Short mmCIF file of C-alpha atoms and ligand atoms in Angstrom, two decimals:
data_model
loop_
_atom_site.label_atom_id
_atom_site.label_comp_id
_atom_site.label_asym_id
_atom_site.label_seq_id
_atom_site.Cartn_x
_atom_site.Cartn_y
_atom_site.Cartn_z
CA UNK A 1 24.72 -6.51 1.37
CA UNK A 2 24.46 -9.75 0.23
CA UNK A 3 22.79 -10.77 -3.03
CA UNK A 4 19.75 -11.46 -2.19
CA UNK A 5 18.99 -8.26 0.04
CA UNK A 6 17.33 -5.42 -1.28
CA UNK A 7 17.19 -1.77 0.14
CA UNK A 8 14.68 -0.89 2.97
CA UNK A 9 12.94 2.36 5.03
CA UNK A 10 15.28 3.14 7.12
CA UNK A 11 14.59 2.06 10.68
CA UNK A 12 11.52 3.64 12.31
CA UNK A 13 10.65 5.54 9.11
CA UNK A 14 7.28 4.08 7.42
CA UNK A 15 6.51 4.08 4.01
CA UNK A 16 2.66 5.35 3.45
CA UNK A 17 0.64 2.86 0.72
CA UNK A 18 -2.17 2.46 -0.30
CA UNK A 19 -5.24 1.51 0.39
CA UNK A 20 -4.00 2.81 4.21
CA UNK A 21 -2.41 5.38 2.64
CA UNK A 22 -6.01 6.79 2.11
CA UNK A 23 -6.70 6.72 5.69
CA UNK A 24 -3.57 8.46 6.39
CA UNK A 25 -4.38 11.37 4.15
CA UNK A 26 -8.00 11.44 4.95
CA UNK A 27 -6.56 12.00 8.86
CA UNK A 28 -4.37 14.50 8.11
CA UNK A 29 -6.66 16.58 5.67
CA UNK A 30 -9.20 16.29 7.66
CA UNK A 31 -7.42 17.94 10.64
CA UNK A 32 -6.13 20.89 8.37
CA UNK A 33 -10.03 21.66 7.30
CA UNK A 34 -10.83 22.03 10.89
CA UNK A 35 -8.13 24.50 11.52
CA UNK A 36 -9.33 26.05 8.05
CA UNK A 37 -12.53 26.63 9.60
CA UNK A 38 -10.86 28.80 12.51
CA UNK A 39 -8.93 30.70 9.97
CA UNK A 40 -5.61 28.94 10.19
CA UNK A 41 -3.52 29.77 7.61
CA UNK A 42 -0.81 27.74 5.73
CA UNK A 43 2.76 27.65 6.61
CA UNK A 44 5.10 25.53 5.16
CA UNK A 45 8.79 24.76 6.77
CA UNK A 46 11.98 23.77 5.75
CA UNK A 47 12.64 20.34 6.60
CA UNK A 48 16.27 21.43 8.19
CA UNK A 49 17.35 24.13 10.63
CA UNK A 50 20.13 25.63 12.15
CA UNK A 51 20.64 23.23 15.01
CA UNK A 52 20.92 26.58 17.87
CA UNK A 53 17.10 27.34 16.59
CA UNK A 54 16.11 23.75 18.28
CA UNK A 55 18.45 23.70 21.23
CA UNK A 56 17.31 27.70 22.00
CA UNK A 57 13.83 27.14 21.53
CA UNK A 58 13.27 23.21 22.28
CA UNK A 59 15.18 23.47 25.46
CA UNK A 60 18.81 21.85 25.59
CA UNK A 61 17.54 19.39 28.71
CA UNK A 62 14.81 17.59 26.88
CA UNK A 63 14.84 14.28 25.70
CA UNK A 64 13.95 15.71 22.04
CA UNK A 65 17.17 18.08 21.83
CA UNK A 66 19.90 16.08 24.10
CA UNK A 67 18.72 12.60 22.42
CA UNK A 68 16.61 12.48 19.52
CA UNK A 69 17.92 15.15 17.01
CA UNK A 70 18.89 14.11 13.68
CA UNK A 71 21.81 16.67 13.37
CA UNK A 72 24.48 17.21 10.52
CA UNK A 73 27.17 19.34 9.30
CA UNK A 74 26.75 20.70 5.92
CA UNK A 75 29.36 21.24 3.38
CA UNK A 76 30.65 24.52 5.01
CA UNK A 77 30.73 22.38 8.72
CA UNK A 78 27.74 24.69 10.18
CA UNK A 79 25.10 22.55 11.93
CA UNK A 80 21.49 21.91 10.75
CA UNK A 81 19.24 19.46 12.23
CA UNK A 82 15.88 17.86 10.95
CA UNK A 83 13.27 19.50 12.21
CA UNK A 84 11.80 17.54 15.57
CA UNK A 85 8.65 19.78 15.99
CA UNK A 86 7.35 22.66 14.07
CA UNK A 87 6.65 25.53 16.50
CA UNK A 88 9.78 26.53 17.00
CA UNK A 89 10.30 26.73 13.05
CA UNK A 90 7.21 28.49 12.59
CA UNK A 91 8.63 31.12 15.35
CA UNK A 92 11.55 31.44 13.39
CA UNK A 93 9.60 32.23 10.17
CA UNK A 94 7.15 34.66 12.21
CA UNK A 95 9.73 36.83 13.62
CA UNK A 96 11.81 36.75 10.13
CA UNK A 97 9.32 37.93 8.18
CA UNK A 98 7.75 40.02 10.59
CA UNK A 99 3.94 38.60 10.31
CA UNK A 100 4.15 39.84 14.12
CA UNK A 101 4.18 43.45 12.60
CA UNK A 102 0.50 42.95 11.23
CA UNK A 103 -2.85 41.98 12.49
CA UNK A 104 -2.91 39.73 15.57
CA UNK A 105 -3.00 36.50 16.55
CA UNK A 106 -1.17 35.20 13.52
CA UNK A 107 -2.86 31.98 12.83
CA UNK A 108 -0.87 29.32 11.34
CA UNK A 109 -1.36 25.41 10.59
CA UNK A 110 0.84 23.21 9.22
CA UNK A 111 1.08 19.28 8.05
CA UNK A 112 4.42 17.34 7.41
CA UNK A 113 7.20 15.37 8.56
CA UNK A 114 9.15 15.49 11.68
CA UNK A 115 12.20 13.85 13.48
CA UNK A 116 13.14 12.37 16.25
CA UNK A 117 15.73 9.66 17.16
CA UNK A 118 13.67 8.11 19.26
CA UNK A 119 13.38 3.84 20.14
CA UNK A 120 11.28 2.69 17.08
CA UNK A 121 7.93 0.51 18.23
CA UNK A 122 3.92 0.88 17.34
CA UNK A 123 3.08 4.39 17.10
CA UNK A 124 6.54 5.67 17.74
CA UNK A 125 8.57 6.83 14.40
CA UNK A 126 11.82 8.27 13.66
CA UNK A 127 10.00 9.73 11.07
CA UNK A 128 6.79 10.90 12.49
CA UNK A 129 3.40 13.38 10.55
CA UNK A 130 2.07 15.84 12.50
CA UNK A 131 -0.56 18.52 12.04
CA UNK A 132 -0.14 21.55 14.17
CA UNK A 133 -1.45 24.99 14.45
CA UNK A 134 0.17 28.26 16.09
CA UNK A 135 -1.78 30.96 17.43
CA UNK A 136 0.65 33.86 18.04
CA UNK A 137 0.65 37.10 19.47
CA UNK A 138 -2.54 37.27 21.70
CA UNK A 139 -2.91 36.26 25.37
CA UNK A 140 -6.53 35.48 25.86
CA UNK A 141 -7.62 32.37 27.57
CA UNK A 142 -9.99 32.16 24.58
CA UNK A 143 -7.46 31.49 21.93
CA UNK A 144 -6.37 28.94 24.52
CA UNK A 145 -9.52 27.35 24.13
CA UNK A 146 -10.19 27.45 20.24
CA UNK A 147 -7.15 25.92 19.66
CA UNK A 148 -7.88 22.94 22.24
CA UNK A 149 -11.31 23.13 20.67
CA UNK A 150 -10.09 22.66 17.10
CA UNK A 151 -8.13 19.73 17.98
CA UNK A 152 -11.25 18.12 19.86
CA UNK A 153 -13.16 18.73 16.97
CA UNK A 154 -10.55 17.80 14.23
CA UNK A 155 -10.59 14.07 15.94
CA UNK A 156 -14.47 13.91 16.82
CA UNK A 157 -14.92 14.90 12.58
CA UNK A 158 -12.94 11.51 12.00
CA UNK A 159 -15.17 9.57 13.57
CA UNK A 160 -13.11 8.81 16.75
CA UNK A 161 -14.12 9.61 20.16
CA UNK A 162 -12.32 7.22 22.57
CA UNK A 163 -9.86 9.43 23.74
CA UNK A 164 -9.52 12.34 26.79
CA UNK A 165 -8.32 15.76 26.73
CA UNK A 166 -6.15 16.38 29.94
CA UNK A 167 -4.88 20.00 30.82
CA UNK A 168 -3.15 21.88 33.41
CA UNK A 169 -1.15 24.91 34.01
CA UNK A 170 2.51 25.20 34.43
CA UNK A 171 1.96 29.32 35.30
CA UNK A 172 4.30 32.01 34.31
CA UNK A 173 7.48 33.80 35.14
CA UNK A 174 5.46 35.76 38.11
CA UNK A 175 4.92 31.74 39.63
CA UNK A 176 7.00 29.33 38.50
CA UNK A 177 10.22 30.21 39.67
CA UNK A 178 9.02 30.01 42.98
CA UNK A 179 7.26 26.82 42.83
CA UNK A 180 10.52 24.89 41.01
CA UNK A 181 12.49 26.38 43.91
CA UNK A 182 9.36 24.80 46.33
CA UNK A 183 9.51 21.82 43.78
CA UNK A 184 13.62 20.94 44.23
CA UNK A 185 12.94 21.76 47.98
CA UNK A 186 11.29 18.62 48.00
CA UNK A 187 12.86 16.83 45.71
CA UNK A 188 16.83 17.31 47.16
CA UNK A 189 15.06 15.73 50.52
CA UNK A 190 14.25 12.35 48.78
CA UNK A 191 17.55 9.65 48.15
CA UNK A 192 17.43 9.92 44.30
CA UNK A 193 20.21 8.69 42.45
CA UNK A 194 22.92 10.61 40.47
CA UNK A 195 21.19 11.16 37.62
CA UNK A 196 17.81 11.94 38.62
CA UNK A 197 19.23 14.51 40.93
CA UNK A 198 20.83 16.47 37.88
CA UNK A 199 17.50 16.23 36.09
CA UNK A 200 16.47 17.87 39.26
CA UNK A 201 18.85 20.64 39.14
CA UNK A 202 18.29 20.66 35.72
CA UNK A 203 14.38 20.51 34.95
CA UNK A 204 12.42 19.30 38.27
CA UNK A 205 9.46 19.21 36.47
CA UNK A 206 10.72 16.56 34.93
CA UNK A 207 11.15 14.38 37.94
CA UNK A 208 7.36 14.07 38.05
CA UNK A 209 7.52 12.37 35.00
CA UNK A 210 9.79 9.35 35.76
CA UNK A 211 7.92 6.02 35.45
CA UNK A 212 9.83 3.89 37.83
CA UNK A 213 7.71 2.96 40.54
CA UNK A 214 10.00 3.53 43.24
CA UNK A 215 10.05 7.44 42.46
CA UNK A 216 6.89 7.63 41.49
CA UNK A 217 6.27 6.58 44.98
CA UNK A 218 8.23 8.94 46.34
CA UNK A 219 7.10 12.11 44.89
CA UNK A 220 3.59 11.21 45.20
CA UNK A 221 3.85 14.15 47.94
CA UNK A 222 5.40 16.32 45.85
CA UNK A 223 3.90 20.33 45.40
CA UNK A 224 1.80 20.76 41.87
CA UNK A 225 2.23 23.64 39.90
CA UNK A 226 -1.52 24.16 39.72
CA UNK A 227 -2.17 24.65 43.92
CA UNK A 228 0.48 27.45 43.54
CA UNK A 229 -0.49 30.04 40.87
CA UNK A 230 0.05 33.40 40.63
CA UNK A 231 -3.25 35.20 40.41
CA UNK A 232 -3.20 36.78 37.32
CA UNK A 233 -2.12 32.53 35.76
CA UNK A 234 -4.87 30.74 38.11
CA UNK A 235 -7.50 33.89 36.23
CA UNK A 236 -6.13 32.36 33.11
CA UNK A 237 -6.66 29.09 33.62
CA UNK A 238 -9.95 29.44 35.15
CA UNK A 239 -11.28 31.76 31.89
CA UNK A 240 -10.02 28.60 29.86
CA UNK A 241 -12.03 26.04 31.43
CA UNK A 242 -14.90 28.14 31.04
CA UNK A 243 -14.46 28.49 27.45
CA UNK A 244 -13.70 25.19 27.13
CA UNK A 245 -17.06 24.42 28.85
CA UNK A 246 -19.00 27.14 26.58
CA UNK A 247 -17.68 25.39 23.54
CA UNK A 248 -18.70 22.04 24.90
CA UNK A 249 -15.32 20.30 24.97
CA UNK A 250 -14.93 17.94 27.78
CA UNK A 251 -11.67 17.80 29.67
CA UNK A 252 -9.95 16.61 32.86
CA UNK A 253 -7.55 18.59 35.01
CA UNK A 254 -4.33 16.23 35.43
CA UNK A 255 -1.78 18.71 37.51
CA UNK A 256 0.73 15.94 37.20
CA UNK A 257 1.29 16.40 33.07
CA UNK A 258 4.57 16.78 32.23
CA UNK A 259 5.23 17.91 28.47
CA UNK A 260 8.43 16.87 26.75
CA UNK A 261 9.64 20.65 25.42
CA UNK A 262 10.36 23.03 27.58
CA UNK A 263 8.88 26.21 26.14
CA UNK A 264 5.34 25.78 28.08
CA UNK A 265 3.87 28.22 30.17
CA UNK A 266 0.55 28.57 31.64
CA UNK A 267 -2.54 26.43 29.42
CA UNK A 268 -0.38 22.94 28.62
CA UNK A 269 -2.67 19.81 27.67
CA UNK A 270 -2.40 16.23 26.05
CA UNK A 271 -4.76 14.28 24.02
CA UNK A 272 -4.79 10.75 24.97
CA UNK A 273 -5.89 7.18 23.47
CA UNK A 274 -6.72 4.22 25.31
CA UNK A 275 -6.64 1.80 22.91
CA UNK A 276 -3.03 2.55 21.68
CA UNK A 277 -0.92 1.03 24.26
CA UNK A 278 2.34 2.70 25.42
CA UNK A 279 2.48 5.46 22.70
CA UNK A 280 -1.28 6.93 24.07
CA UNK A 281 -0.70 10.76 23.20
CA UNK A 282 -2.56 11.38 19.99
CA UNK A 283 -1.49 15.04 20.21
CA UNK A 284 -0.59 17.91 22.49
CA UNK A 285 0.22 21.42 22.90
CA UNK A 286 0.23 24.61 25.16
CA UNK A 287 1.12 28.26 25.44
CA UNK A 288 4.58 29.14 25.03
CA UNK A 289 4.90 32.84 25.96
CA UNK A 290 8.53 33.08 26.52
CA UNK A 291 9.71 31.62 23.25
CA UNK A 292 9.08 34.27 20.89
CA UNK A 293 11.75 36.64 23.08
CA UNK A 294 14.15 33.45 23.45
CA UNK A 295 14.86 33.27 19.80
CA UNK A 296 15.29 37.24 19.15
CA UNK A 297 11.59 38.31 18.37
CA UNK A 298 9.49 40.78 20.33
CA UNK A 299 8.10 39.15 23.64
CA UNK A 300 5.04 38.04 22.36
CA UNK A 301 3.06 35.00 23.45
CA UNK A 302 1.66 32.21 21.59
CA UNK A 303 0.02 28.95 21.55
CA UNK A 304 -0.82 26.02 19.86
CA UNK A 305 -0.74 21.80 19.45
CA UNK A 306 0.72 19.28 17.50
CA UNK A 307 -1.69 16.09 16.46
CA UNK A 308 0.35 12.53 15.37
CA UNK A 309 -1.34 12.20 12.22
CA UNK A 310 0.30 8.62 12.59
CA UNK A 311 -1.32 7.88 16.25
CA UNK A 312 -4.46 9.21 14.99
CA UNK A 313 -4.38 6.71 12.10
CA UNK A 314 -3.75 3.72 14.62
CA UNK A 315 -6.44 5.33 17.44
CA UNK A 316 -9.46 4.74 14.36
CA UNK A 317 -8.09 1.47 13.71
CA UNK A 318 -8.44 0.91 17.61
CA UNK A 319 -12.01 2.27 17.58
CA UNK A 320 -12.59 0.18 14.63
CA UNK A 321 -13.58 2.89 12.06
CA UNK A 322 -11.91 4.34 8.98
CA UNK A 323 -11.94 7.74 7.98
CA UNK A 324 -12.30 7.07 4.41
CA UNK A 325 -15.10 4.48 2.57
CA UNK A 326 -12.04 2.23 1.34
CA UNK A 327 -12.89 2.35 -2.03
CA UNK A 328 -9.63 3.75 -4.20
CA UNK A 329 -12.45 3.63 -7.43
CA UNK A 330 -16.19 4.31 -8.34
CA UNK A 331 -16.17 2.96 -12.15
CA UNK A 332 -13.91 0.39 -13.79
CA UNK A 333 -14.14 -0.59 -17.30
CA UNK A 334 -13.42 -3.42 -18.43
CA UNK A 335 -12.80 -3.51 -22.58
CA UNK A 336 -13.68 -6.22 -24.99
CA UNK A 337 -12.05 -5.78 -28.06
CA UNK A 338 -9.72 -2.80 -29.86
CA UNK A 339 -13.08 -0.47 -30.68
CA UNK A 340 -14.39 -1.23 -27.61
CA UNK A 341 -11.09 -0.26 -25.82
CA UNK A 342 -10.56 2.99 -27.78
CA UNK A 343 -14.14 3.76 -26.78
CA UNK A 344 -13.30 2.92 -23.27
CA UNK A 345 -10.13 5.27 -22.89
CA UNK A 346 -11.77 8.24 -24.36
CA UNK A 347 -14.69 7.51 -21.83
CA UNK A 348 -12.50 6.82 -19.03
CA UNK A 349 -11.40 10.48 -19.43
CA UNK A 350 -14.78 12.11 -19.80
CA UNK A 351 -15.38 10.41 -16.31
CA UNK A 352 -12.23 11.89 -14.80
CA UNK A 353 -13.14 15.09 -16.52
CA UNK A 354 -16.67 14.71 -14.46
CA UNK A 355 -14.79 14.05 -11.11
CA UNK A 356 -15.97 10.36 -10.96
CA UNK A 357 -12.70 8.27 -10.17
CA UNK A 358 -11.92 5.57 -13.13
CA UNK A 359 -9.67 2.65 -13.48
CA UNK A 360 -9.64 0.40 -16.92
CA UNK A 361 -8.74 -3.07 -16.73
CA UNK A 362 -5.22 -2.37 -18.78
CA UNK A 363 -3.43 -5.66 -20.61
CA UNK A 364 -5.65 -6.88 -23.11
CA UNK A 365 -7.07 -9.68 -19.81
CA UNK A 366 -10.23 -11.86 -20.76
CA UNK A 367 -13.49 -10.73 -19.33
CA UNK A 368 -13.06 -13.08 -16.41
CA UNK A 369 -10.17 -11.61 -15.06
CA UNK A 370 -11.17 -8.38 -15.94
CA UNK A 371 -14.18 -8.43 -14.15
CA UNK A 372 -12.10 -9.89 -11.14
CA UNK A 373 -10.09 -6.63 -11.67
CA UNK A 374 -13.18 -4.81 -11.37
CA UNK A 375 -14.50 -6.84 -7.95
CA UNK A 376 -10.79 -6.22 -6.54
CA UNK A 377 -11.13 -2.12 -7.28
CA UNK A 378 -13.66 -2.09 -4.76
CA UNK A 379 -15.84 0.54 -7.51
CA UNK A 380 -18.88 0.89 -7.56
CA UNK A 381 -19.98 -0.17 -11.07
CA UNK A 382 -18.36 -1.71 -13.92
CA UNK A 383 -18.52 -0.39 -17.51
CA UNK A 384 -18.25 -2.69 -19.95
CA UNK A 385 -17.90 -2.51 -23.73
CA UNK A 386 -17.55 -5.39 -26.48
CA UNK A 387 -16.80 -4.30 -30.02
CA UNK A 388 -20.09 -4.96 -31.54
CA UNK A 389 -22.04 -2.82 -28.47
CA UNK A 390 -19.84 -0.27 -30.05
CA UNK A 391 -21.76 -0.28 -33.19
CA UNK A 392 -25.31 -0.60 -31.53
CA UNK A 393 -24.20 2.63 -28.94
CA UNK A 394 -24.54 0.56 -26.24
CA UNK A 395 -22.97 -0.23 -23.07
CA UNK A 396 -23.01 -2.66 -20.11
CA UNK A 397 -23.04 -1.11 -16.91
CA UNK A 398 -23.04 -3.29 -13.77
CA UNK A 399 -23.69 -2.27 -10.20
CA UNK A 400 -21.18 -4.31 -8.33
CA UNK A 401 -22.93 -4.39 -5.03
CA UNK A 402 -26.07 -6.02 -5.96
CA UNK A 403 -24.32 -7.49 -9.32
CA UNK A 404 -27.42 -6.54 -11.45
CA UNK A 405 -26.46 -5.86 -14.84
CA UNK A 406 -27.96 -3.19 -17.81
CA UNK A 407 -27.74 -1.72 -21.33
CA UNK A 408 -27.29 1.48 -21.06
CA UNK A 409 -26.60 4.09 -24.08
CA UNK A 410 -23.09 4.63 -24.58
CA UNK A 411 -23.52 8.36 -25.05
CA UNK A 412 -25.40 9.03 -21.48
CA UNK A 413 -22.81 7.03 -19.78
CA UNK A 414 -21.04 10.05 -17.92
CA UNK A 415 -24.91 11.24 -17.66
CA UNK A 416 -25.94 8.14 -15.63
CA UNK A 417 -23.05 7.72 -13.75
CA UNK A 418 -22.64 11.31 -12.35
CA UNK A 419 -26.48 11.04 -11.24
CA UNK A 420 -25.78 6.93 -9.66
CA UNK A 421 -22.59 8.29 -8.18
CA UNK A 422 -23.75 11.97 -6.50
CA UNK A 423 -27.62 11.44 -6.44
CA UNK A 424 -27.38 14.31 -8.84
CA UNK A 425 -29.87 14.44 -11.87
CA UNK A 426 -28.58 14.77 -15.25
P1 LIG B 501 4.77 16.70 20.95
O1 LIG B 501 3.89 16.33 22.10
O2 LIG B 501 6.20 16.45 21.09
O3 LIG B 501 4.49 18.24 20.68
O4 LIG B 501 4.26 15.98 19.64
C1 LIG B 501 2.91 16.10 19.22
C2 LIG B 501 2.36 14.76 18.82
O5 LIG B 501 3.17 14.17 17.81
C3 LIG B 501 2.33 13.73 19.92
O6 LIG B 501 1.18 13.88 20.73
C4 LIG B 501 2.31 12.43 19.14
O7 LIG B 501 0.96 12.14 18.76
C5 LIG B 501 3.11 12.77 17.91
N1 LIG B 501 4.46 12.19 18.02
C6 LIG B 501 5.50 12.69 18.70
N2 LIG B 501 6.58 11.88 18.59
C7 LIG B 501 6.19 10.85 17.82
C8 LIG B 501 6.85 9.67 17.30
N3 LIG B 501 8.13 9.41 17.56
N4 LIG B 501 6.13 8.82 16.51
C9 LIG B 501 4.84 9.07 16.23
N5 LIG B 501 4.19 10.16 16.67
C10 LIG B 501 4.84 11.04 17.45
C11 LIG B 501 5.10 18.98 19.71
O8 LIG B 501 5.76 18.53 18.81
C12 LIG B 501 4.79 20.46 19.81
N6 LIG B 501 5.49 21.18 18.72
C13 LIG B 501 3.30 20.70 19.77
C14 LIG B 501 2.96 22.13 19.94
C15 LIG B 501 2.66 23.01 18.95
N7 LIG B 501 2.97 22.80 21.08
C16 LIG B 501 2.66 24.07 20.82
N8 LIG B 501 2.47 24.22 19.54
#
């Protein structure tokens, strides 16, 4: 490091601030209340892992597990790994604490960091927030469709509504083994390379998903999951679009989705963003009815999403709207003179106290910059207080939006404020 260098974020991670830092919080909160409202309750997950939990549960031939995992040894050489996505955690904590023993489906939601060694660029973090919710224990197409439908709404209560829901079905153990045997049918016929053969012996699904043109061509052919349900998962599927129709929430059916974790069965689906550019998936999710047995619980399904607080955050910017008014502030006083200041702090509290957000211009300044201070705070009104108003129990209070300017008595300041502020009488 050379002299003049300081320390940075390490690559990919981003450091929250404010004012955007509002916005950010506004997002996520904002998506937790609308899980609230479905009675999601709050989990929260160690940061680290054992690294088997992620493998087992991610799936060892996705991108997230055989490329992106943050993994370390600890001090005794066993093998933890920063957590990449949160359902497999919150399976771990389910079936360790046996909340699968009591009332059904457990409802969880959760808010936090994740990460993933991935290629940093716009929207795409090595240190990523996502809110997610779990609905476990219950296999009815309508949980399917409240947890789609708390997503939908969670985004539409921000304000944002440029984006589409797409779903589809990847079936269950009754179907899919005989369509990826269909599936690699196909796919050993075509002249893929090396690699995209293993993937193929590997994952087929995942074959669907490569972007090159050239085998996106040639699988355009290809068998979907979808035309080749079992019964019993096409039933499913069917009862979710219904509910999903009931509830209002429009969708498309895209039978080419390919998810990145490999724990989906049946209802999988994607929320997408136009205006985002390359990193378009705002959030996704899907049933995952095998994992609960795969890490050593009872074989109970489950299902949930995962929103990129993050993407979210970018996709209002996009749509040009802000989940937050942008003001940090609704009163800042500005002091003129010792009395006046002591005055000022003790009022500054009673306003806090009142749950009316206050700022003080601090520093002894001169009323000019002060009141600059004030402008810059982006509050509402300005307080402020000269010695001598002290002794007359008076007090200047300025609307900074129209810049009128009164006398007010000092005493009925939180009064007047609370009722400006809320609409509120005193
Ligand atoms: P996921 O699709 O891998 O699903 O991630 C969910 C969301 O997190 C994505 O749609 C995206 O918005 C955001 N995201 C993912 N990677 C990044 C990144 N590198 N930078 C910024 N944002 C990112 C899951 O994680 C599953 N656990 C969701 C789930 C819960 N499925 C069932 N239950």
């Amino acid at each position: 490091m050379t002299e003049t260098s300081s320390f940075r974020a390490p690559k990919g991670v981003p450091d929250y601030l404010p004012p955007t830092s509002a916005e950010f919080v506004a997002v996520r909160d904002g998506l937790i209340h609308t899980a609230r409202l479905a009675g999601y309750g709050h989990i929260e997950l160690p940061i680290f892992e054992d690294t088997a939990l992620f493998t087992r549960g991610v799936g060892e031939s996705t991108d997230v597990v055989s490329k992106e995992m943050w993994t370390f040894a600890d001090r005794n050489g066993e093998s933890f790994t920063l957590r990449p996505e949160g359902t497999a955690g919150v399976m771990r904590a389910v079936i360790q604490h046996g909340l699968d023993r009591g009332a059904l489906p457990v409802k969880l939601a959760y808010a936090g960091p994740f990460f993933r060694y991935e290629r940093p660029q716009k929207g795409r973090y090595r240190q990523l927030q996502q809110v997610g919710v779990e609905a476990i224990g219950v296999d009815d197409p309508a949980l399917d469709a409240e947890v789609i439908a708390i997503a939908d709404t969670g985004f539409r209560s921000l304000g944002l509504d440029g984006f589409r829901l797409e779903l589809t079905s990847l079936g269950d153990e009754t179907c899919r083994p005989q369509y990826r045997e269909l599936l690699q049918e196909f796919l050993f016929k075509l002249p893929l390379d090396e690699e995209t053969r293993r993937r193929a012996e590997i994952n087929p699904l995942r074959v669907l998903d490569d972007k090159r043109p050239e085998v996106k061509e040639m699988t355009a052919g290809a068998p979907l999951m979808i035309d080749h349900l079992s019964e019993s998962a096409k039933a499913h599927f069917d009862l979710v679009l219904g509910y999903l129709d009931a509830l209002g929430v429009p969708y498309v059916v895209n039978p080419r989705m390919v998810r990145g974790l490999d724990y989906y069965t049946k209802t999988t689906f994607e929320f997408v963003h136009d205006g985002l550019g390359a990193q378009s998936g705002i959030g996704g999710g899907g049933r995952y009815d095998g994992l609960m047995a795969e890490l050593g619980g009872q074989a109970l399904s489950g299902i949930g999403f995962g929103i990129g607080v993050d993407r979210t955050v970018l996709a209002l910017a996009a749509e040009g709207k802000s989940a937050t008014d942008g003001s940090r502030i609704d009163v800042f006083g500005v002091p003129l003179g010792d009395i006046a200041k002591q005055h000022l702090v003790a009022l500054a509290g009673q306003l806090r106290a009142a749950g009316i957000r206050t700022d003080l211009a601090y520093g002894g300044r001169g009323m000019k910059s002060a009141m600059k201070a004030a402008d810059k705070s982006g509050a509402r009104f300005a307080l402020v207080l000269g010695d001598r108003e002290v002794t007359d129990g008076e007090i200047g209070l300025k609307d900074l939006s129209t810049g009128e300017q009164r006398q007010i008595p000092l005493n009925e300041a939180v009064a007047q404020l609370t009722a400006a502020l809320t609409g509120k009488q005193p």
